[in-house]
Short mmCIF file of N, CA and C in Angstrom, two decimals:
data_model
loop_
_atom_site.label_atom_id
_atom_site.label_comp_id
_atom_site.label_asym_id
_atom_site.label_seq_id
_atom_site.Cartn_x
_atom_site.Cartn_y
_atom_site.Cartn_z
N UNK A 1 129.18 155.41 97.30
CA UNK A 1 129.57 156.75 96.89
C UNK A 1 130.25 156.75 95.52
N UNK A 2 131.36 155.82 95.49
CA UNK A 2 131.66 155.68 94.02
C UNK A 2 131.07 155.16 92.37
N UNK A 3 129.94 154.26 93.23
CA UNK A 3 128.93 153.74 92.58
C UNK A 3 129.46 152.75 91.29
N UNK A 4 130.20 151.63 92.03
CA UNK A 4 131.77 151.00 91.58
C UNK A 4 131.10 149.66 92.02
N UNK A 5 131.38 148.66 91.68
CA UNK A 5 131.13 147.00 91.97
C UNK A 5 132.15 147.05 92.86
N UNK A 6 131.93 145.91 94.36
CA UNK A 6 132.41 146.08 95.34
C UNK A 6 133.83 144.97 95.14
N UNK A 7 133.33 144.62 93.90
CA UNK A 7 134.71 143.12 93.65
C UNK A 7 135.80 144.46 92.78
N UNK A 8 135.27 145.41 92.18
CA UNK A 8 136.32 146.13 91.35
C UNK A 8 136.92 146.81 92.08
N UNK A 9 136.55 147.65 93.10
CA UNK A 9 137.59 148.19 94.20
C UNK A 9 138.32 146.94 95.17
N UNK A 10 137.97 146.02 95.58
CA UNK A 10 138.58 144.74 96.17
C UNK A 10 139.46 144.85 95.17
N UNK A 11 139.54 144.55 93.94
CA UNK A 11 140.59 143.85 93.22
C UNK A 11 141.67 145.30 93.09
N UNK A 12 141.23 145.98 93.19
CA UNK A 12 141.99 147.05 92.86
C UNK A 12 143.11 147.59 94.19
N UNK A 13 142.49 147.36 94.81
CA UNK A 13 143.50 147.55 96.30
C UNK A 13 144.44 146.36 96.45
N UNK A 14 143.69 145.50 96.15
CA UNK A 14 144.67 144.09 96.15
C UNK A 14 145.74 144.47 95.23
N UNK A 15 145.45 144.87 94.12
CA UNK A 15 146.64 145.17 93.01
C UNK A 15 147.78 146.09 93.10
N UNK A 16 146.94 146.87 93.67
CA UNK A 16 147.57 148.01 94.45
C UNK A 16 148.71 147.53 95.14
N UNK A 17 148.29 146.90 96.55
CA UNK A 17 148.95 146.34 97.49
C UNK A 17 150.14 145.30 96.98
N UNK A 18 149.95 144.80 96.16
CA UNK A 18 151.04 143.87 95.50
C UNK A 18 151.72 144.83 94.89
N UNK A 19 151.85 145.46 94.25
CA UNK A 19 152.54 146.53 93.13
C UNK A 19 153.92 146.90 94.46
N UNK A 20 153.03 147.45 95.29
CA UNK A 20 153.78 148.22 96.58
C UNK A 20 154.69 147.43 97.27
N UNK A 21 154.31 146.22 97.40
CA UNK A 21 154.72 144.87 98.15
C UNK A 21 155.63 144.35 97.54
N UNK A 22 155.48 144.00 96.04
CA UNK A 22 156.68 143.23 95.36
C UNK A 22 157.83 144.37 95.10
N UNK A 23 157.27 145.76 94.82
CA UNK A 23 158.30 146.72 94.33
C UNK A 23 159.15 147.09 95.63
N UNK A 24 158.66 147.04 96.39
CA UNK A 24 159.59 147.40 98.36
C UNK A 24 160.37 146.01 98.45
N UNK A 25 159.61 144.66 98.02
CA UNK A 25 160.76 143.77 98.27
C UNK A 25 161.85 143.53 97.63
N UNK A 26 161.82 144.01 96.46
CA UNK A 26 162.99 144.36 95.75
C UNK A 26 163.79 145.59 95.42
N UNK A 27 163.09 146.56 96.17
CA UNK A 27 163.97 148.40 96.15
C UNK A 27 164.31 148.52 95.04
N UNK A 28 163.05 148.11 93.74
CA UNK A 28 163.03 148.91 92.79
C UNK A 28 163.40 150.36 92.54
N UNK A 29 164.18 150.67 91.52
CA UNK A 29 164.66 152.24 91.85
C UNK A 29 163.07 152.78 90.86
N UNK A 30 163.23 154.18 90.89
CA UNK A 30 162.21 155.16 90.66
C UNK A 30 161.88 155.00 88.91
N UNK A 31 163.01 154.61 88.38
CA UNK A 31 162.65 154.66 86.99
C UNK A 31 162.18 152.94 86.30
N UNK A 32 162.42 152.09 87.07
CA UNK A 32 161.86 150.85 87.20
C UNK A 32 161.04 150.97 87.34
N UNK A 33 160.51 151.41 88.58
CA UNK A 33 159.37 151.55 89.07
C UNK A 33 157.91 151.89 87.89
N UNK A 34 158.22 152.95 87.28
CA UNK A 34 157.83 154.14 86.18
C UNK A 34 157.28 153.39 85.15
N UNK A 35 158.41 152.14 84.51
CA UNK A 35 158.28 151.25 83.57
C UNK A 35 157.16 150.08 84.02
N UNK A 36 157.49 149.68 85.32
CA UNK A 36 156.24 149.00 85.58
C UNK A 36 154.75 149.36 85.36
N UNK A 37 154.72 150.61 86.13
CA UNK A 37 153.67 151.17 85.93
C UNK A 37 153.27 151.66 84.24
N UNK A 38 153.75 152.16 83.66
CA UNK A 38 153.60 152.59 82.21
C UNK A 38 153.07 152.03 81.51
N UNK A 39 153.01 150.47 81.54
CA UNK A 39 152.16 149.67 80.99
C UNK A 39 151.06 149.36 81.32
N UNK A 40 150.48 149.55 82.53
CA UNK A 40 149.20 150.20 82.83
C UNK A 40 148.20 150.52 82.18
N UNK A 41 148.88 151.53 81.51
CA UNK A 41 148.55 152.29 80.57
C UNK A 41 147.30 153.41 81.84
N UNK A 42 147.63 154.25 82.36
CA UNK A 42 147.44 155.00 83.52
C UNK A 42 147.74 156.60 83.11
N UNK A 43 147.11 157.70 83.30
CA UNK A 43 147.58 158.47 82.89
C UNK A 43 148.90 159.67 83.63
N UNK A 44 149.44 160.19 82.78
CA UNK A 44 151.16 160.41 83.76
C UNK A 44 150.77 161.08 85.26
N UNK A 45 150.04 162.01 85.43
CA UNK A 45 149.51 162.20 86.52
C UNK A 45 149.57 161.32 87.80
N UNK A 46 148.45 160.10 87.21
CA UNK A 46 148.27 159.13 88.23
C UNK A 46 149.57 158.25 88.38
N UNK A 47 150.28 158.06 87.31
CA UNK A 47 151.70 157.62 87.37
C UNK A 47 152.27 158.14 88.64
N UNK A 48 152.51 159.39 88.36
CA UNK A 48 152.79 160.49 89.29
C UNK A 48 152.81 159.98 90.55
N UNK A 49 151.60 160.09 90.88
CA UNK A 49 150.93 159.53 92.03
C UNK A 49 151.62 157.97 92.62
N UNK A 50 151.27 157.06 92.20
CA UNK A 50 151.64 156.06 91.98
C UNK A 50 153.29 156.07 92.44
N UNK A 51 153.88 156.65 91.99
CA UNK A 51 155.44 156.66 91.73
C UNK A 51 155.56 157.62 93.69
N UNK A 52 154.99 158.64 93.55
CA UNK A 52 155.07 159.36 95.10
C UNK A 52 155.09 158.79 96.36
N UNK A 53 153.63 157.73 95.98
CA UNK A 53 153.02 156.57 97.34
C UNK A 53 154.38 155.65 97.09
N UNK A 54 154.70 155.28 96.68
CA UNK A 54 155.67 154.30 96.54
C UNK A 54 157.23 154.33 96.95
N UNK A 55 157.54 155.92 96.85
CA UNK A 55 158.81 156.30 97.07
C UNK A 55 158.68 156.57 98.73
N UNK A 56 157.42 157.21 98.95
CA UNK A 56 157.13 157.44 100.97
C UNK A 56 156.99 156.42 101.29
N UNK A 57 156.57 155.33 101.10
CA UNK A 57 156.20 154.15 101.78
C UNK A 57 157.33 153.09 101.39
N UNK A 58 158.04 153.01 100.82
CA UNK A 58 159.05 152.14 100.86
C UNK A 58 159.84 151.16 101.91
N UNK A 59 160.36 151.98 102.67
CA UNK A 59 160.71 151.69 103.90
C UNK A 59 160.29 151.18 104.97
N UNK A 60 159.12 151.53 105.00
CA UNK A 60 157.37 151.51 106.29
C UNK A 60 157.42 149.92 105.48
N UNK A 61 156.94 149.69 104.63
CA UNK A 61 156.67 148.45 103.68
C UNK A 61 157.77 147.35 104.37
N UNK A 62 158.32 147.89 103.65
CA UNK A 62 160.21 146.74 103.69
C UNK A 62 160.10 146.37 105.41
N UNK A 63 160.38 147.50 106.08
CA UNK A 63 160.33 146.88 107.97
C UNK A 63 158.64 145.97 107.91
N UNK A 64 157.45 146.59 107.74
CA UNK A 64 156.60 145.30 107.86
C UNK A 64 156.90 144.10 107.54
N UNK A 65 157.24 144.31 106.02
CA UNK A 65 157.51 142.68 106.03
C UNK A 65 158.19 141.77 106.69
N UNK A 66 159.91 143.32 106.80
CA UNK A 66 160.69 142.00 107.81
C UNK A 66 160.07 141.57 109.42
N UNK A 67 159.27 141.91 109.63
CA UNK A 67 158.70 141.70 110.65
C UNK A 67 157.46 140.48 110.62
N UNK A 68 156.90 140.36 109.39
CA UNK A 68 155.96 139.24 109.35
C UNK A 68 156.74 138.02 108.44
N UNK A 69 157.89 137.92 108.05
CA UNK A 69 158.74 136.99 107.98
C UNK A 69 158.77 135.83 109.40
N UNK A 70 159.14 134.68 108.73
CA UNK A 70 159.08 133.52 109.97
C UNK A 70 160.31 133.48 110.68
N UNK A 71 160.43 133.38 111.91
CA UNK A 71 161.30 133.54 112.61
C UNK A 71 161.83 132.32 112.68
N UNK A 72 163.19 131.39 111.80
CA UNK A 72 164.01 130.63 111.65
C UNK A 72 164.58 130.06 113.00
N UNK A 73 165.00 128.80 113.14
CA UNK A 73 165.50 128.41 114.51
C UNK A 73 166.94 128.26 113.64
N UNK A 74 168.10 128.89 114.66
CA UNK A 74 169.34 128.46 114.03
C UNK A 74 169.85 127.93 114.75
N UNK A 75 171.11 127.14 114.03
CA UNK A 75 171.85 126.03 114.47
C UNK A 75 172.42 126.79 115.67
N UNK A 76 172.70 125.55 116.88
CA UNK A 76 173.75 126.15 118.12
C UNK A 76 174.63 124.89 118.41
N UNK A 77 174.37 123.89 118.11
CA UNK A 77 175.42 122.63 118.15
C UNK A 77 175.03 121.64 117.78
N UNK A 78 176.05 120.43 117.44
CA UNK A 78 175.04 119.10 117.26
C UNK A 78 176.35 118.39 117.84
N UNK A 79 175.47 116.95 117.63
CA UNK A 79 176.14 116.14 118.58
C UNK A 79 175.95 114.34 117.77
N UNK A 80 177.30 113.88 117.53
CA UNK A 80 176.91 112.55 116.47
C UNK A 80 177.44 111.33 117.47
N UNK A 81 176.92 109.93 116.81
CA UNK A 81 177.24 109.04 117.05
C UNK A 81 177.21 108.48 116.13
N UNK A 82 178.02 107.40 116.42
CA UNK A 82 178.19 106.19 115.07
C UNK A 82 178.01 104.70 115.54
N UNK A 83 176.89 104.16 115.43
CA UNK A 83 176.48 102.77 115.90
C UNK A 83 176.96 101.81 114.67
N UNK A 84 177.46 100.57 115.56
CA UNK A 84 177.70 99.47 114.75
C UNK A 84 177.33 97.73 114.90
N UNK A 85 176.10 97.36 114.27
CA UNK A 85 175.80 96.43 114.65
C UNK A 85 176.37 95.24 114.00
N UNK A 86 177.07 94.51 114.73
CA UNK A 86 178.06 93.50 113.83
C UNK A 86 177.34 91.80 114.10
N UNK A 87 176.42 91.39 114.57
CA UNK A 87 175.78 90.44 114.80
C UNK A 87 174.53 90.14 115.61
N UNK A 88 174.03 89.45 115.24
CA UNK A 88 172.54 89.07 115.94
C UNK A 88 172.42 87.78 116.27
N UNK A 89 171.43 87.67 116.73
CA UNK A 89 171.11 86.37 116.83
C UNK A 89 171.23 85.30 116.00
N UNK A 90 170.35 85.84 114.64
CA UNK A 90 169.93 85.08 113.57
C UNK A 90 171.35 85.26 112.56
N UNK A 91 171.54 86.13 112.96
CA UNK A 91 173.05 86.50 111.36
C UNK A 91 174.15 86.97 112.72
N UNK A 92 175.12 85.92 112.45
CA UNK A 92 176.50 85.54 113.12
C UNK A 92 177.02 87.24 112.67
N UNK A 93 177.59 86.93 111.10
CA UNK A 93 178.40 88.09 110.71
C UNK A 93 177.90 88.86 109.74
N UNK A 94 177.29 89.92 110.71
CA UNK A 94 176.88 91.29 109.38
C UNK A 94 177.14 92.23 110.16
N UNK A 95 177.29 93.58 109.31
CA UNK A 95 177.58 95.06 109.82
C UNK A 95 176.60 95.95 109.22
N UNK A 96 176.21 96.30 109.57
CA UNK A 96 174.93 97.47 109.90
C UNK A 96 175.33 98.61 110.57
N UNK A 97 176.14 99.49 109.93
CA UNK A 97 176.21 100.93 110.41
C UNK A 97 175.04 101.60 110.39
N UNK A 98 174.66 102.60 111.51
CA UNK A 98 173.86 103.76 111.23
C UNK A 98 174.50 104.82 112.17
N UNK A 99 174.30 106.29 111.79
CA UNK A 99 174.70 107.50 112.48
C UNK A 99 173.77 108.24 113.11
N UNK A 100 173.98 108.33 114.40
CA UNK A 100 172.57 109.12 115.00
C UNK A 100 173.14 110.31 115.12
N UNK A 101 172.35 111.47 115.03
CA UNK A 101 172.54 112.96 114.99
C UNK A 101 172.06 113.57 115.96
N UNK A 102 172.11 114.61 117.19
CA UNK A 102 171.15 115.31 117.36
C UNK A 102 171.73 116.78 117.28
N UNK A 103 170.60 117.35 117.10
CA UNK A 103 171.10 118.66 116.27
C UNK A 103 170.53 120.00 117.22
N UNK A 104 171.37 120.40 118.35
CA UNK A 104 170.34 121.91 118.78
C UNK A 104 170.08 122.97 118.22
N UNK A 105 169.28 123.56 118.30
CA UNK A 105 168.64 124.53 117.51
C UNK A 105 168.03 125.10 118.67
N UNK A 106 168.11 127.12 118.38
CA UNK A 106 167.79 128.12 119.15
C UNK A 106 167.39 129.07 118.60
N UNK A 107 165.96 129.25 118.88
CA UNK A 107 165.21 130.34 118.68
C UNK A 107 164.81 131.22 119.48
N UNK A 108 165.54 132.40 119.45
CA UNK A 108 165.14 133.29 119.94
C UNK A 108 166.06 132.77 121.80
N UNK A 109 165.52 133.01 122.78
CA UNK A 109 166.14 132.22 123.85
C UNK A 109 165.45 130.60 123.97
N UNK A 110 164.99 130.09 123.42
CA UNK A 110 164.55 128.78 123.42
C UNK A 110 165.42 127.87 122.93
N UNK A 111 165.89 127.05 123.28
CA UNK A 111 166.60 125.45 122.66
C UNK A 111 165.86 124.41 122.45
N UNK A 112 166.23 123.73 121.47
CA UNK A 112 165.45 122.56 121.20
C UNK A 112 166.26 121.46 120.72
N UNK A 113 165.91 120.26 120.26
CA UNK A 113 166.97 119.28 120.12
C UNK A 113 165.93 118.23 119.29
N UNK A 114 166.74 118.37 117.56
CA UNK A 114 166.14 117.37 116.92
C UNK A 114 167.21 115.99 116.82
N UNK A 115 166.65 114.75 117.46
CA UNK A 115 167.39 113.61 116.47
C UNK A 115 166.69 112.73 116.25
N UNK A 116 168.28 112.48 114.83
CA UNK A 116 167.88 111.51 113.82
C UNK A 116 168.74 110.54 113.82
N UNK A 117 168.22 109.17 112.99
CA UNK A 117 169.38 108.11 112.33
C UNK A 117 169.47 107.83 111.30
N UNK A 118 170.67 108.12 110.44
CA UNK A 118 170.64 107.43 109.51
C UNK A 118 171.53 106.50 108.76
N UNK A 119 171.72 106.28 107.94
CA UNK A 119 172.33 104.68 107.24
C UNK A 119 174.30 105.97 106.91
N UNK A 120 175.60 105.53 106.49
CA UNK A 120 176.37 106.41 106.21
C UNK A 120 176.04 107.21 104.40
N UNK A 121 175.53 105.97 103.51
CA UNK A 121 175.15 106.69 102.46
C UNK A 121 174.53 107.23 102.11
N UNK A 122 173.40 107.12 102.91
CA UNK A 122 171.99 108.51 103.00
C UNK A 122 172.54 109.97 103.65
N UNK A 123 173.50 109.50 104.65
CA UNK A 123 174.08 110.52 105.12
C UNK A 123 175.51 111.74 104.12
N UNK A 124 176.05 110.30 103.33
CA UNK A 124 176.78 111.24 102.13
C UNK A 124 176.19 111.72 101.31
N UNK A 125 174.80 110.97 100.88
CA UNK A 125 174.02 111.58 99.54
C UNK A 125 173.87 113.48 100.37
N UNK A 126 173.47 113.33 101.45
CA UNK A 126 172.54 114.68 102.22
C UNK A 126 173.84 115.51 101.67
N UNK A 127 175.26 115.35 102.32
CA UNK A 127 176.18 116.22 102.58
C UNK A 127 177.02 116.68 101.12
N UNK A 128 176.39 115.76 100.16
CA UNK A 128 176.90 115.59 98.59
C UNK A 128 175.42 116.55 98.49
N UNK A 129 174.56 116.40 98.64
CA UNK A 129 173.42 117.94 98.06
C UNK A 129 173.85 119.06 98.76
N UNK A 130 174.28 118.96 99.88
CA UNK A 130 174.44 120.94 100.46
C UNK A 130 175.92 120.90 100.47
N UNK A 131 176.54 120.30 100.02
CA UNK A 131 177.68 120.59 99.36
C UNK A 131 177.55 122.02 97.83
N UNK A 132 176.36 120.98 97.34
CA UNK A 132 176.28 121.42 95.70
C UNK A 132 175.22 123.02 96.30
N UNK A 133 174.61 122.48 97.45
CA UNK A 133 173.65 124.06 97.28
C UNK A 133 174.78 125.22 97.92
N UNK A 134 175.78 125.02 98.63
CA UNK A 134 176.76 126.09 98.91
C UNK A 134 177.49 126.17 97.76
N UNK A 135 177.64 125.71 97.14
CA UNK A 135 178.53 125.79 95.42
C UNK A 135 177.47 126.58 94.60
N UNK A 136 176.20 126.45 94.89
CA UNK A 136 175.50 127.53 93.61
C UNK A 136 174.89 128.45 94.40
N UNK A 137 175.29 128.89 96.03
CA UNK A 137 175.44 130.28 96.43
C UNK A 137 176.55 131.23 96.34
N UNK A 138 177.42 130.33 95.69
CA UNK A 138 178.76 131.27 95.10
C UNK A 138 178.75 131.57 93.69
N UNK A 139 177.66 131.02 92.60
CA UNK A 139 177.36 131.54 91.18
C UNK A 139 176.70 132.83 91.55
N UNK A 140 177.27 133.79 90.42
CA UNK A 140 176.55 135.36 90.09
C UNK A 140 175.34 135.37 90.25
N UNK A 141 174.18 134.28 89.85
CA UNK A 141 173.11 134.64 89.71
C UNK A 141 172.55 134.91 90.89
N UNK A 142 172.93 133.57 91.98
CA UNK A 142 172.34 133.52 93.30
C UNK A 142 173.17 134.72 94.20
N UNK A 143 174.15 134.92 93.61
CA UNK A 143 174.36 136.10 94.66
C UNK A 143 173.62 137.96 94.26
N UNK A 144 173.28 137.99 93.15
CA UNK A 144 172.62 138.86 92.74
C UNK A 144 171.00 138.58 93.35
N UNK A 145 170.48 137.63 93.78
CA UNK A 145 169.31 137.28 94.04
C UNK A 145 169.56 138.07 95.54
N UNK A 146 170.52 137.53 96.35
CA UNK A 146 170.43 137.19 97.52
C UNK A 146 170.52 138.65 97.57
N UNK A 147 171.15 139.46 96.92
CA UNK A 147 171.82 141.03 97.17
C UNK A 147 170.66 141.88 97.18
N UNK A 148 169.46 141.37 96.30
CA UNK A 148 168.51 142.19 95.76
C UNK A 148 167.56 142.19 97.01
N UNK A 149 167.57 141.04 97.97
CA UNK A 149 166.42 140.49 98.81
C UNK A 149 166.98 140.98 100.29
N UNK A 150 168.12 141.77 99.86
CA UNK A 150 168.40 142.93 101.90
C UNK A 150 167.94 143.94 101.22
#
């Protein structure tokens, strides 16, 4: 009926659909919005348009997504040990620490239980990185990220 190549309307809904998708995941306000579109180069009308679908559907958008988001298992306890092997057979006197972990995790009403072992300095390197990643969720930038993404 439109008498249109079937890849140019495909691509065009796709474009569409992203425009709508990235602009709801970030609650672009109306005059953002405007600027995105403007470069288009679209005429104000269809702007118009454009700017209308976008302001009704916002919300409808935003709940889909949070709904096709992955459903995270979060922490509910863990549980450590600290092994110490101070001799063997072959070697009288050595020490061989390792730390076993197990870690529960609950999704949804489900529990689960990961463990691990590891050496104590593999275990400081880990707690020396999410040390540093909770230190750059307290910089401006990442909290402006995080603010933009509820």
């Amino acid at each position: 009926k439109l008498n249109i190549d079937v890849d140019t309307v495909q691509h065009g809904l796709e474009g569409l659909s992203y425009l709508l998708t990235e602009s709801s995941k970030l609650m672009i306000s109306e005059i953002d919005f405007q600027d995105s579109i403007h470069v288009l180069g679209f005429s104000d009308e269809l702007n118009k348009l454009l700017l209308q679908l976008y302001l009704d559907n916002r919300k409808e958008i935003r709940s889909i997504l949070s709904e096709l988001a992955p459903k995270l298992p979060s922490y509910h306890s863990l549980e450590w040990r600290l092994d110490v092997q101070l001799a063997s057979r072959s070697l009288r006197q050595q020490i061989k620490p390792a730390v076993t972990i197990k870690l529960h995790l609950k999704q949804n009403e489900d529990q689960t239980a990961q463990v691990f072992q590891t050496d104590p300095s593999t275990l400081l390197h880990l707690i020396q990185q999410l040390e540093q990643a909770l230190g750059e969720m307290k910089t401006n930038h990442c909290r402006r990220i995080v603010r933009n993404m509820k």
